mmCIF file of C-alpha atoms in Angstrom:
data_model
loop_
_atom_site.group_PDB
_atom_site.id
_atom_site.type_symbol
_atom_site.label_atom_id
_atom_site.label_comp_id
_atom_site.label_asym_id
_atom_site.label_seq_id
_atom_site.Cartn_x
_atom_site.Cartn_y
_atom_site.Cartn_z
ATOM 1 C CA MET J 1 -56.439 29.894 -35.125
ATOM 2 C CA THR J 2 -59.537 32.351 -35.144
ATOM 3 C CA GLN J 3 -62.919 30.217 -34.257
ATOM 4 C CA GLY J 4 -66.050 30.392 -35.579
ATOM 5 C CA ALA J 5 -69.188 28.892 -36.907
ATOM 6 C CA GLY J 6 -68.063 28.825 -40.580
ATOM 7 C CA GLN J 7 -70.470 30.774 -41.900
ATOM 8 C CA GLY J 8 -70.840 35.076 -41.781
ATOM 9 C CA PRO J 9 -67.888 36.862 -41.744
ATOM 10 C CA GLU J 10 -64.836 35.580 -43.442
ATOM 11 C CA VAL J 11 -62.579 34.462 -40.438
ATOM 12 C CA GLU J 12 -58.554 34.893 -40.403
ATOM 13 C CA ARG J 13 -56.551 32.011 -41.102
ATOM 14 C CA THR J 14 -54.053 31.002 -38.498
ATOM 15 C CA ALA J 15 -50.812 30.394 -38.950
ATOM 16 C CA THR J 16 -50.132 26.433 -39.051
ATOM 17 C CA LEU J 17 -46.932 25.966 -41.033
ATOM 18 C CA ARG J 18 -45.219 26.067 -38.248
ATOM 19 C CA ASP J 19 -47.006 23.193 -36.417
ATOM 20 C CA PHE J 20 -44.715 21.105 -38.610
ATOM 21 C CA ARG J 21 -42.230 19.063 -36.821
ATOM 22 C CA VAL J 22 -40.435 15.749 -37.478
ATOM 23 C CA PRO J 23 -40.566 13.071 -34.778
ATOM 24 C CA ALA J 24 -38.989 9.943 -35.441
ATOM 25 C CA TYR J 25 -41.435 7.676 -36.800
ATOM 26 C CA VAL J 26 -41.565 9.671 -40.348
ATOM 27 C CA HIS J 27 -38.547 7.401 -40.624
ATOM 28 C CA GLU J 28 -40.441 4.654 -40.446
ATOM 29 C CA THR J 29 -41.748 3.959 -44.176
ATOM 30 C CA GLY J 30 -40.326 1.220 -45.373
ATOM 31 C CA PRO J 31 -38.480 0.313 -48.491
ATOM 32 C CA TYR J 32 -40.186 2.977 -50.488
ATOM 33 C CA ALA J 33 -40.307 6.479 -49.168
ATOM 34 C CA HIS J 34 -37.283 8.164 -48.763
ATOM 35 C CA SER J 35 -38.428 11.477 -46.983
ATOM 36 C CA ALA J 36 -41.535 11.911 -44.499
ATOM 37 C CA HIS J 37 -42.663 15.156 -42.884
ATOM 38 C CA PRO J 38 -46.278 14.685 -41.246
ATOM 39 C CA ASP J 39 -48.239 17.945 -41.028
ATOM 40 C CA VAL J 40 -49.830 16.077 -37.982
ATOM 41 C CA VAL J 41 -46.862 15.458 -35.039
ATOM 42 C CA PRO J 42 -46.995 14.140 -31.656
ATOM 43 C CA PRO J 43 -45.924 16.711 -29.202
ATOM 44 C CA PRO J 44 -42.188 17.075 -27.433
ATOM 45 C CA ALA J 45 -43.144 15.860 -24.588
ATOM 46 C CA GLU J 46 -41.313 14.381 -21.449
ATOM 47 C CA THR J 47 -38.607 13.025 -23.628
ATOM 48 C CA HIS J 48 -35.197 11.464 -22.437
ATOM 49 C CA PRO J 49 -32.316 12.229 -25.059
ATOM 50 C CA GLU J 50 -30.364 9.040 -24.059
ATOM 51 C CA THR J 51 -33.768 7.325 -25.647
ATOM 52 C CA TYR J 52 -34.252 9.341 -28.512
ATOM 53 C CA PRO J 53 -34.157 7.033 -32.117
ATOM 54 C CA GLU J 54 -31.359 8.119 -34.312
ATOM 55 C CA GLY J 55 -32.218 11.294 -36.133
ATOM 56 C CA TYR J 56 -35.215 12.456 -34.364
ATOM 57 C CA THR J 57 -35.300 16.348 -34.173
ATOM 58 C CA PRO J 58 -37.905 17.673 -32.162
ATOM 59 C CA THR J 59 -37.174 21.373 -33.008
ATOM 60 C CA GLU J 60 -37.468 21.191 -36.521
ATOM 61 C CA ARG J 61 -40.732 23.100 -38.080
ATOM 62 C CA ASP J 62 -40.941 23.533 -41.742
ATOM 63 C CA LEU J 63 -41.272 21.082 -44.394
ATOM 64 C CA PRO J 64 -38.414 21.466 -46.584
ATOM 65 C CA VAL J 65 -39.275 23.072 -50.092
ATOM 66 C CA ILE J 66 -39.042 19.801 -52.824
ATOM 67 C CA GLN J 67 -38.245 21.089 -56.707
ATOM 68 C CA ARG J 68 -39.589 18.420 -58.820
ATOM 69 C CA GLY J 69 -39.524 18.276 -62.170
ATOM 70 C CA ASP J 70 -41.054 15.494 -63.360
ATOM 71 C CA THR J 71 -44.707 16.001 -61.710
ATOM 72 C CA VAL J 72 -47.558 17.353 -63.490
ATOM 73 C CA GLN J 73 -50.443 19.730 -62.059
ATOM 74 C CA VAL J 74 -53.744 19.312 -63.787
ATOM 75 C CA GLN J 75 -55.787 22.459 -64.619
ATOM 76 C CA VAL J 76 -59.430 21.514 -64.307
ATOM 77 C CA GLU J 77 -62.186 23.191 -66.575
ATOM 78 C CA PRO J 78 -65.152 23.758 -64.904
ATOM 79 C CA ALA J 79 -67.227 20.617 -64.582
ATOM 80 C CA ALA J 80 -70.847 20.488 -66.012
ATOM 81 C CA VAL J 81 -73.970 20.090 -63.375
ATOM 82 C CA PRO J 82 -74.137 16.367 -62.938
ATOM 83 C CA ASP J 83 -76.711 14.397 -64.952
ATOM 84 C CA ARG J 84 -80.057 14.070 -62.580
ATOM 85 C CA GLN J 85 -81.922 11.793 -64.625
ATOM 86 C CA THR J 86 -82.194 8.504 -63.461
ATOM 87 C CA THR J 87 -79.919 5.912 -65.570
ATOM 88 C CA ALA J 88 -79.152 2.001 -65.583
ATOM 89 C CA GLY J 89 -75.734 2.782 -64.104
ATOM 90 C CA PRO J 90 -74.332 4.554 -61.492
ATOM 91 C CA GLY J 91 -73.884 8.363 -61.496
ATOM 92 C CA PRO J 92 -70.491 10.247 -61.875
ATOM 93 C CA LEU J 93 -67.845 9.879 -59.110
ATOM 94 C CA PHE J 94 -66.448 12.912 -57.260
ATOM 95 C CA VAL J 95 -64.040 13.094 -54.662
ATOM 96 C CA VAL J 96 -63.105 15.994 -51.901
ATOM 97 C CA GLY J 97 -60.001 16.789 -50.557
ATOM 98 C CA ASP J 98 -59.000 17.752 -46.871
ATOM 99 C CA VAL J 99 -61.713 20.242 -45.669
ATOM 100 C CA HIS J 100 -59.866 21.084 -42.128
ATOM 101 C CA GLY J 101 -62.883 22.991 -40.470
ATOM 102 C CA TYR J 102 -63.662 25.110 -43.960
ATOM 103 C CA LEU J 103 -67.228 25.055 -44.208
ATOM 104 C CA ASP J 104 -67.817 27.931 -45.882
ATOM 105 C CA GLU J 105 -65.361 27.001 -48.724
ATOM 106 C CA LEU J 106 -66.445 23.575 -48.848
ATOM 107 C CA THR J 107 -70.148 24.591 -49.541
ATOM 108 C CA ALA J 108 -68.935 26.770 -52.354
ATOM 109 C CA ALA J 109 -67.111 23.892 -53.890
ATOM 110 C CA LEU J 110 -69.826 21.324 -53.990
ATOM 111 C CA ARG J 111 -72.127 23.957 -55.087
ATOM 112 C CA GLU J 112 -69.701 24.964 -58.131
ATOM 113 C CA LYS J 113 -69.918 21.439 -59.170
ATOM 114 C CA GLY J 114 -73.556 21.400 -58.909
ATOM 115 C CA LEU J 115 -74.240 18.518 -55.978
ATOM 116 C CA ILE J 116 -75.614 20.812 -53.498
ATOM 117 C CA ASP J 117 -77.958 23.498 -53.777
ATOM 118 C CA ALA J 118 -78.214 27.278 -52.474
ATOM 119 C CA ALA J 119 -79.801 26.130 -49.438
ATOM 120 C CA GLY J 120 -77.179 23.528 -48.984
ATOM 121 C CA SER J 121 -79.241 20.462 -49.645
ATOM 122 C CA TRP J 122 -78.164 17.303 -52.147
ATOM 123 C CA CYS J 123 -78.953 17.854 -55.579
ATOM 124 C CA ALA J 124 -77.139 16.016 -57.621
ATOM 125 C CA GLY J 125 -79.191 12.736 -57.838
ATOM 126 C CA THR J 126 -77.436 9.555 -58.071
ATOM 127 C CA ALA J 127 -73.840 11.194 -57.872
ATOM 128 C CA ARG J 128 -71.521 9.520 -56.018
ATOM 129 C CA LEU J 129 -69.626 11.585 -53.369
ATOM 130 C CA TRP J 130 -66.330 10.333 -51.459
ATOM 131 C CA PHE J 131 -64.448 12.694 -48.757
ATOM 132 C CA LEU J 132 -60.797 11.738 -48.312
ATOM 133 C CA GLY J 133 -60.551 12.580 -44.992
ATOM 134 C CA ASP J 134 -59.587 15.366 -42.041
ATOM 135 C CA PHE J 135 -62.775 17.202 -41.472
ATOM 136 C CA THR J 136 -61.422 19.317 -38.814
ATOM 137 C CA ASP J 137 -58.622 20.954 -36.648
ATOM 138 C CA ARG J 138 -57.053 24.068 -38.019
ATOM 139 C CA GLY J 139 -60.476 25.943 -39.681
ATOM 140 C CA PRO J 140 -62.771 27.086 -37.554
ATOM 141 C CA ASP J 141 -65.772 24.756 -37.662
ATOM 142 C CA GLY J 142 -64.866 21.070 -38.055
ATOM 143 C CA ILE J 143 -68.186 20.103 -36.527
ATOM 144 C CA GLY J 144 -69.846 22.099 -38.998
ATOM 145 C CA VAL J 145 -68.544 20.271 -41.876
ATOM 146 C CA ILE J 146 -69.126 16.579 -40.337
ATOM 147 C CA ASP J 147 -72.911 17.487 -39.660
ATOM 148 C CA LEU J 148 -72.685 18.487 -43.569
ATOM 149 C CA VAL J 149 -71.398 15.268 -44.377
ATOM 150 C CA MET J 150 -73.627 13.399 -42.475
ATOM 151 C CA ARG J 151 -77.038 15.191 -43.608
ATOM 152 C CA LEU J 152 -75.622 15.054 -46.983
ATOM 153 C CA SER J 153 -75.298 11.037 -46.590
ATOM 154 C CA ALA J 154 -78.955 10.540 -45.466
ATOM 155 C CA GLU J 155 -80.019 13.152 -48.623
ATOM 156 C CA ALA J 156 -78.134 11.490 -51.654
ATOM 157 C CA ALA J 157 -79.192 7.634 -49.940
ATOM 158 C CA ALA J 158 -82.775 9.475 -50.956
ATOM 159 C CA SER J 159 -82.184 10.491 -54.435
ATOM 160 C CA GLY J 160 -80.475 7.051 -55.441
ATOM 161 C CA GLY J 161 -76.755 8.183 -55.144
ATOM 162 C CA TYR J 162 -74.395 8.798 -51.846
ATOM 163 C CA CYS J 163 -71.935 10.626 -49.828
ATOM 164 C CA LYS J 164 -69.276 8.656 -47.875
ATOM 165 C CA ALA J 165 -66.218 9.482 -46.407
ATOM 166 C CA LEU J 166 -62.786 7.936 -45.104
ATOM 167 C CA MET J 167 -61.347 7.967 -41.880
ATOM 168 C CA GLY J 168 -58.273 11.009 -42.072
ATOM 169 C CA ASN J 169 -55.601 10.963 -39.389
ATOM 170 C CA HIS J 170 -57.394 14.132 -37.907
ATOM 171 C CA GLU J 171 -60.320 12.239 -37.037
ATOM 172 C CA LEU J 172 -58.117 9.312 -35.206
ATOM 173 C CA LEU J 173 -56.834 12.820 -33.302
ATOM 174 C CA LEU J 174 -59.714 13.929 -32.626
ATOM 175 C CA LEU J 175 -61.194 10.758 -31.377
ATOM 176 C CA GLY J 176 -58.165 10.129 -29.312
ATOM 177 C CA ALA J 177 -58.364 13.643 -27.785
ATOM 178 C CA LYS J 178 -61.496 12.954 -26.506
ATOM 179 C CA ARG J 179 -61.254 9.264 -25.402
ATOM 180 C CA PHE J 180 -58.116 9.876 -23.558
ATOM 181 C CA GLY J 181 -56.978 13.506 -23.191
ATOM 182 C CA ASP J 182 -53.809 13.695 -21.163
ATOM 183 C CA THR J 183 -53.183 9.877 -20.440
ATOM 184 C CA PRO J 184 -49.761 9.387 -21.553
ATOM 185 C CA VAL J 185 -48.998 7.283 -24.711
ATOM 186 C CA ASN J 186 -45.614 6.049 -25.595
ATOM 187 C CA SER J 187 -44.535 7.891 -28.449
ATOM 188 C CA GLY J 188 -41.746 5.870 -29.311
ATOM 189 C CA ALA J 189 -39.172 9.114 -28.364
ATOM 190 C CA GLY J 190 -40.889 9.587 -24.429
ATOM 191 C CA THR J 191 -44.144 10.497 -23.192
ATOM 192 C CA ALA J 192 -47.107 12.239 -25.341
ATOM 193 C CA THR J 193 -50.506 12.702 -25.280
ATOM 194 C CA PHE J 194 -53.364 12.753 -27.397
ATOM 195 C CA GLN J 195 -54.773 16.047 -26.200
ATOM 196 C CA ALA J 196 -50.913 17.864 -26.206
ATOM 197 C CA ALA J 197 -50.751 16.663 -30.392
ATOM 198 C CA TRP J 198 -54.348 17.842 -30.888
ATOM 199 C CA LEU J 199 -53.424 21.263 -29.760
ATOM 200 C CA LEU J 200 -50.291 21.543 -31.409
ATOM 201 C CA ASN J 201 -51.962 20.479 -34.308
ATOM 202 C CA GLY J 202 -54.875 23.219 -34.959
ATOM 203 C CA GLY J 203 -57.155 21.430 -32.774
ATOM 204 C CA GLN J 204 -60.181 23.782 -32.167
ATOM 205 C CA LYS J 205 -61.961 24.255 -28.632
ATOM 206 C CA THR J 206 -64.937 25.183 -30.211
ATOM 207 C CA ASP J 207 -65.108 21.845 -32.085
ATOM 208 C CA MET J 208 -64.496 19.877 -29.189
ATOM 209 C CA ASP J 209 -67.135 21.358 -27.104
ATOM 210 C CA ARG J 210 -69.919 20.816 -29.810
ATOM 211 C CA LEU J 211 -68.496 17.329 -30.317
ATOM 212 C CA GLN J 212 -71.109 14.629 -29.370
ATOM 213 C CA ASP J 213 -71.707 10.802 -29.220
ATOM 214 C CA HIS J 214 -73.141 10.783 -32.601
ATOM 215 C CA HIS J 215 -70.106 12.410 -33.812
ATOM 216 C CA LEU J 216 -67.676 10.228 -32.024
ATOM 217 C CA GLN J 217 -69.700 7.055 -33.648
ATOM 218 C CA TRP J 218 -69.886 7.936 -36.686
ATOM 219 C CA MET J 219 -66.131 9.056 -36.933
ATOM 220 C CA SER J 220 -64.871 5.517 -35.371
ATOM 221 C CA ARG J 221 -66.858 3.246 -38.035
ATOM 222 C CA LEU J 222 -65.366 5.161 -41.142
ATOM 223 C CA ASP J 223 -63.424 3.174 -43.828
ATOM 224 C CA ALA J 224 -59.386 3.441 -44.324
ATOM 225 C CA VAL J 225 -59.713 2.643 -47.625
ATOM 226 C CA GLU J 226 -61.883 2.093 -50.660
ATOM 227 C CA GLU J 227 -61.876 1.291 -54.174
ATOM 228 C CA VAL J 228 -64.722 2.579 -56.639
ATOM 229 C CA ASP J 229 -64.283 2.804 -60.619
ATOM 230 C CA GLY J 230 -60.741 1.316 -60.519
ATOM 231 C CA HIS J 231 -59.467 4.258 -57.927
ATOM 232 C CA LEU J 232 -57.944 3.070 -54.526
ATOM 233 C CA LEU J 233 -59.217 5.826 -52.398
ATOM 234 C CA VAL J 234 -57.154 6.203 -48.973
ATOM 235 C CA HIS J 235 -56.580 9.780 -46.719
ATOM 236 C CA SER J 236 -52.404 9.246 -46.571
ATOM 237 C CA ASP J 237 -49.974 9.190 -48.956
ATOM 238 C CA THR J 238 -48.187 6.043 -47.275
ATOM 239 C CA THR J 239 -47.909 2.505 -47.757
ATOM 240 C CA ALA J 240 -48.389 2.096 -43.556
ATOM 241 C CA TYR J 241 -51.600 0.528 -45.097
ATOM 242 C CA LEU J 242 -50.534 -2.108 -45.533
ATOM 243 C CA ASP J 243 -49.454 -2.838 -41.822
ATOM 244 C CA TYR J 244 -53.033 -3.588 -41.513
ATOM 245 C CA GLY J 245 -54.246 -6.214 -44.086
ATOM 246 C CA ARG J 246 -53.858 -7.834 -47.203
ATOM 247 C CA SER J 247 -57.278 -6.466 -48.243
ATOM 248 C CA ILE J 248 -59.467 -3.810 -47.873
ATOM 249 C CA GLU J 249 -62.167 -5.461 -45.675
ATOM 250 C CA GLU J 250 -59.028 -6.294 -43.706
ATOM 251 C CA VAL J 251 -57.753 -2.996 -43.259
ATOM 252 C CA ASN J 252 -61.040 -1.467 -42.811
ATOM 253 C CA ASP J 253 -62.017 -4.070 -40.369
ATOM 254 C CA THR J 254 -58.356 -3.928 -38.530
ATOM 255 C CA VAL J 255 -59.095 -0.180 -38.055
ATOM 256 C CA ARG J 256 -62.505 -0.309 -36.472
ATOM 257 C CA GLU J 257 -61.328 -3.057 -34.418
ATOM 258 C CA THR J 258 -58.290 -1.341 -33.138
ATOM 259 C CA LEU J 259 -60.852 1.814 -32.112
ATOM 260 C CA THR J 260 -63.299 -0.708 -30.784
ATOM 261 C CA ARG J 261 -60.499 -2.300 -27.823
ATOM 262 C CA ASN J 262 -59.965 1.625 -27.318
ATOM 263 C CA ASP J 263 -56.238 0.814 -25.931
ATOM 264 C CA ALA J 264 -54.332 4.552 -25.893
ATOM 265 C CA ASP J 265 -51.093 2.942 -26.817
ATOM 266 C CA GLU J 266 -52.999 1.105 -29.401
ATOM 267 C CA VAL J 267 -54.655 3.387 -30.994
ATOM 268 C CA TRP J 268 -51.606 6.288 -30.808
ATOM 269 C CA ASP J 269 -49.507 3.345 -33.564
ATOM 270 C CA LEU J 270 -52.392 3.711 -35.893
ATOM 271 C CA PHE J 271 -52.638 7.779 -35.342
ATOM 272 C CA ARG J 272 -48.625 8.527 -36.152
ATOM 273 C CA LYS J 273 -48.785 5.637 -38.887
ATOM 274 C CA PHE J 274 -51.933 7.350 -40.650
ATOM 275 C CA THR J 275 -50.050 10.515 -40.488
ATOM 276 C CA LYS J 276 -46.822 9.192 -42.482
ATOM 277 C CA ARG J 277 -46.710 10.960 -46.071
ATOM 278 C CA PHE J 278 -44.818 11.218 -49.069
ATOM 279 C CA SER J 279 -44.178 7.796 -50.052
ATOM 280 C CA PHE J 280 -44.952 8.258 -53.646
ATOM 281 C CA ARG J 281 -42.899 11.271 -54.363
ATOM 282 C CA ASP J 282 -39.674 10.232 -54.782
ATOM 283 C CA GLU J 283 -37.566 7.984 -56.389
ATOM 284 C CA GLY J 284 -39.225 4.577 -55.422
ATOM 285 C CA GLY J 285 -42.842 6.327 -55.427
ATOM 286 C CA ALA J 286 -44.261 4.820 -58.182
ATOM 287 C CA GLN J 287 -43.324 1.384 -56.950
ATOM 288 C CA ALA J 288 -44.986 2.277 -53.675
ATOM 289 C CA VAL J 289 -48.293 3.249 -55.687
ATOM 290 C CA ARG J 290 -47.850 -0.294 -57.251
ATOM 291 C CA SER J 291 -47.179 -1.963 -53.896
ATOM 292 C CA LEU J 292 -50.786 -0.643 -53.049
ATOM 293 C CA LEU J 293 -52.755 -1.208 -56.214
ATOM 294 C CA ASP J 294 -51.183 -4.527 -56.461
ATOM 295 C CA THR J 295 -52.628 -5.467 -53.060
ATOM 296 C CA TYR J 296 -55.785 -3.967 -52.712
ATOM 297 C CA GLY J 297 -56.695 -3.374 -56.617
ATOM 298 C CA GLY J 298 -57.466 -0.367 -58.698
ATOM 299 C CA THR J 299 -55.289 1.039 -61.367
ATOM 300 C CA ARG J 300 -54.916 4.614 -59.289
ATOM 301 C CA ILE J 301 -54.551 6.048 -55.972
ATOM 302 C CA VAL J 302 -56.269 8.915 -55.186
ATOM 303 C CA HIS J 303 -55.287 10.400 -51.489
ATOM 304 C CA GLY J 304 -55.424 13.336 -49.328
ATOM 305 C CA HIS J 305 -53.208 14.217 -46.515
ATOM 306 C CA SER J 306 -50.379 16.022 -48.074
ATOM 307 C CA PRO J 307 -50.800 19.498 -49.671
ATOM 308 C CA ILE J 308 -50.025 19.735 -53.142
ATOM 309 C CA PRO J 309 -48.057 22.979 -52.457
ATOM 310 C CA TYR J 310 -45.417 21.044 -50.648
ATOM 311 C CA LEU J 311 -45.691 18.109 -53.164
ATOM 312 C CA LEU J 312 -44.888 21.243 -55.963
ATOM 313 C CA GLY J 313 -42.098 22.933 -53.848
ATOM 314 C CA GLU J 314 -44.811 26.343 -53.686
ATOM 315 C CA VAL J 315 -44.905 26.687 -50.120
ATOM 316 C CA GLY J 316 -47.251 29.521 -49.305
ATOM 317 C CA SER J 317 -47.920 31.457 -46.152
ATOM 318 C CA GLU J 318 -50.524 30.852 -43.899
ATOM 319 C CA GLU J 319 -49.948 34.163 -41.995
ATOM 320 C CA GLY J 320 -52.245 36.290 -43.928
ATOM 321 C CA GLU J 321 -49.443 38.328 -45.072
ATOM 322 C CA ASP J 322 -49.934 37.197 -49.260
ATOM 323 C CA ASP J 323 -53.114 36.964 -49.935
ATOM 324 C CA SER J 324 -52.490 35.324 -53.023
ATOM 325 C CA GLY J 325 -51.933 31.883 -51.169
ATOM 326 C CA PRO J 326 -50.194 29.290 -53.259
ATOM 327 C CA LEU J 327 -51.512 28.588 -56.712
ATOM 328 C CA VAL J 328 -53.269 25.389 -56.926
ATOM 329 C CA GLU J 329 -56.017 25.150 -60.375
ATOM 330 C CA GLY J 330 -56.700 21.389 -59.412
ATOM 331 C CA PRO J 331 -55.425 17.827 -58.436
ATOM 332 C CA HIS J 332 -51.575 16.743 -59.167
ATOM 333 C CA VAL J 333 -50.920 13.964 -60.958
ATOM 334 C CA TYR J 334 -47.545 11.930 -60.429
ATOM 335 C CA ALA J 335 -45.635 8.894 -59.533
ATOM 336 C CA ASP J 336 -45.872 8.335 -63.215
ATOM 337 C CA GLY J 337 -49.262 8.615 -63.538
ATOM 338 C CA LEU J 338 -50.550 6.721 -60.662
ATOM 339 C CA ALA J 339 -50.942 8.587 -58.145
ATOM 340 C CA ILE J 340 -53.669 12.017 -57.662
ATOM 341 C CA ALA J 341 -53.158 14.186 -54.596
ATOM 342 C CA MET J 342 -56.291 16.198 -53.630
ATOM 343 C CA ASP J 343 -55.506 18.303 -50.903
ATOM 344 C CA GLY J 344 -55.189 22.054 -52.145
ATOM 345 C CA GLY J 345 -54.071 23.499 -48.903
ATOM 346 C CA VAL J 346 -56.750 25.298 -48.025
ATOM 347 C CA THR J 347 -55.228 25.638 -44.746
ATOM 348 C CA MET J 348 -52.842 27.835 -46.354
ATOM 349 C CA ALA J 349 -54.862 29.951 -48.173
ATOM 350 C CA GLY J 350 -54.745 27.156 -51.082
ATOM 351 C CA LYS J 351 -57.964 25.720 -52.780
ATOM 352 C CA LEU J 352 -60.516 23.270 -51.508
ATOM 353 C CA LEU J 353 -60.943 20.131 -53.974
ATOM 354 C CA VAL J 354 -63.591 18.964 -55.249
ATOM 355 C CA GLN J 355 -63.073 16.796 -58.500
ATOM 356 C CA GLN J 356 -65.027 14.297 -60.824
ATOM 357 C CA LEU J 357 -63.415 11.633 -61.919
ATOM 358 C CA PRO J 358 -61.850 9.885 -63.604
ATOM 359 C CA LEU J 359 -59.304 12.496 -64.151
ATOM 360 C CA GLN J 360 -58.118 13.273 -67.951
ATOM 361 C CA VAL J 361 -54.529 13.905 -68.237
#
């Protein structure tokens, strides 16, 4: 993948579609999900065929194209600049989908929504902004993205608003690669390492070279789940959050405690569970969403992780052969209207989504 600083000449997007493989754990989604294909996969490593779980297919590369007729993609009209006048209540709520190192696209999308000015500084007053995770890997400037989010957090707070972020599976992957490197972990299908998994899934050397202690501390303290204005915010479209607690506070505490213990196998298990996907898509998807809403609260779930082009069966090229890319106009609402997908597929020439909530459909 072309590496750079995220500003200046346009970077060339690299092929990442081939990074998808289907290890055994994607089938461990429980009674709600009928298929699961991660965007982040443990690398095929020193495995022993006789110990493979049933159905493990280390050479399968691509996500299937799923044709779904009962979903809707929302076309969103350009939003007005948020009201910056001081009010008694909280400011407008915005969410951001997966960024994956595409700093220029992120700043353009935030500027379009009136959240930052031409200089890249917070200008939205009391507005509230949530990032749904996956700041690094695949794109050219993941550390630049993290630096921007950290700076906007301070600037928004000073203006009476806030800018916050959730833990994505790529944050866990980068933390693991930095902490554990080539230390073998039990992947459930042989031996794997965080370093190999990170490289396989778009890890950028320039990000690792620029990664500092304050970035690591910031990532390790991110929450995994939050509920805001009736919206349950998570990174991954999976029910695996239920494995970590029966309340939002318990889930977030469990994730932080896992990272604090610094056990490679334990962090790997957390990473692989956050890598699961598509639990809300097929038959039983609405029931899976309700299981999370009933447990943690909220009336709708908002997630990133699974690119909308895959959810819609509109898989675009990441080879740069088709400059048009997949057509993504806005968030994708599905699972009986209970789920909102926010990953516009920026890594495949899609769209980096920033959306004000609530979403009217």
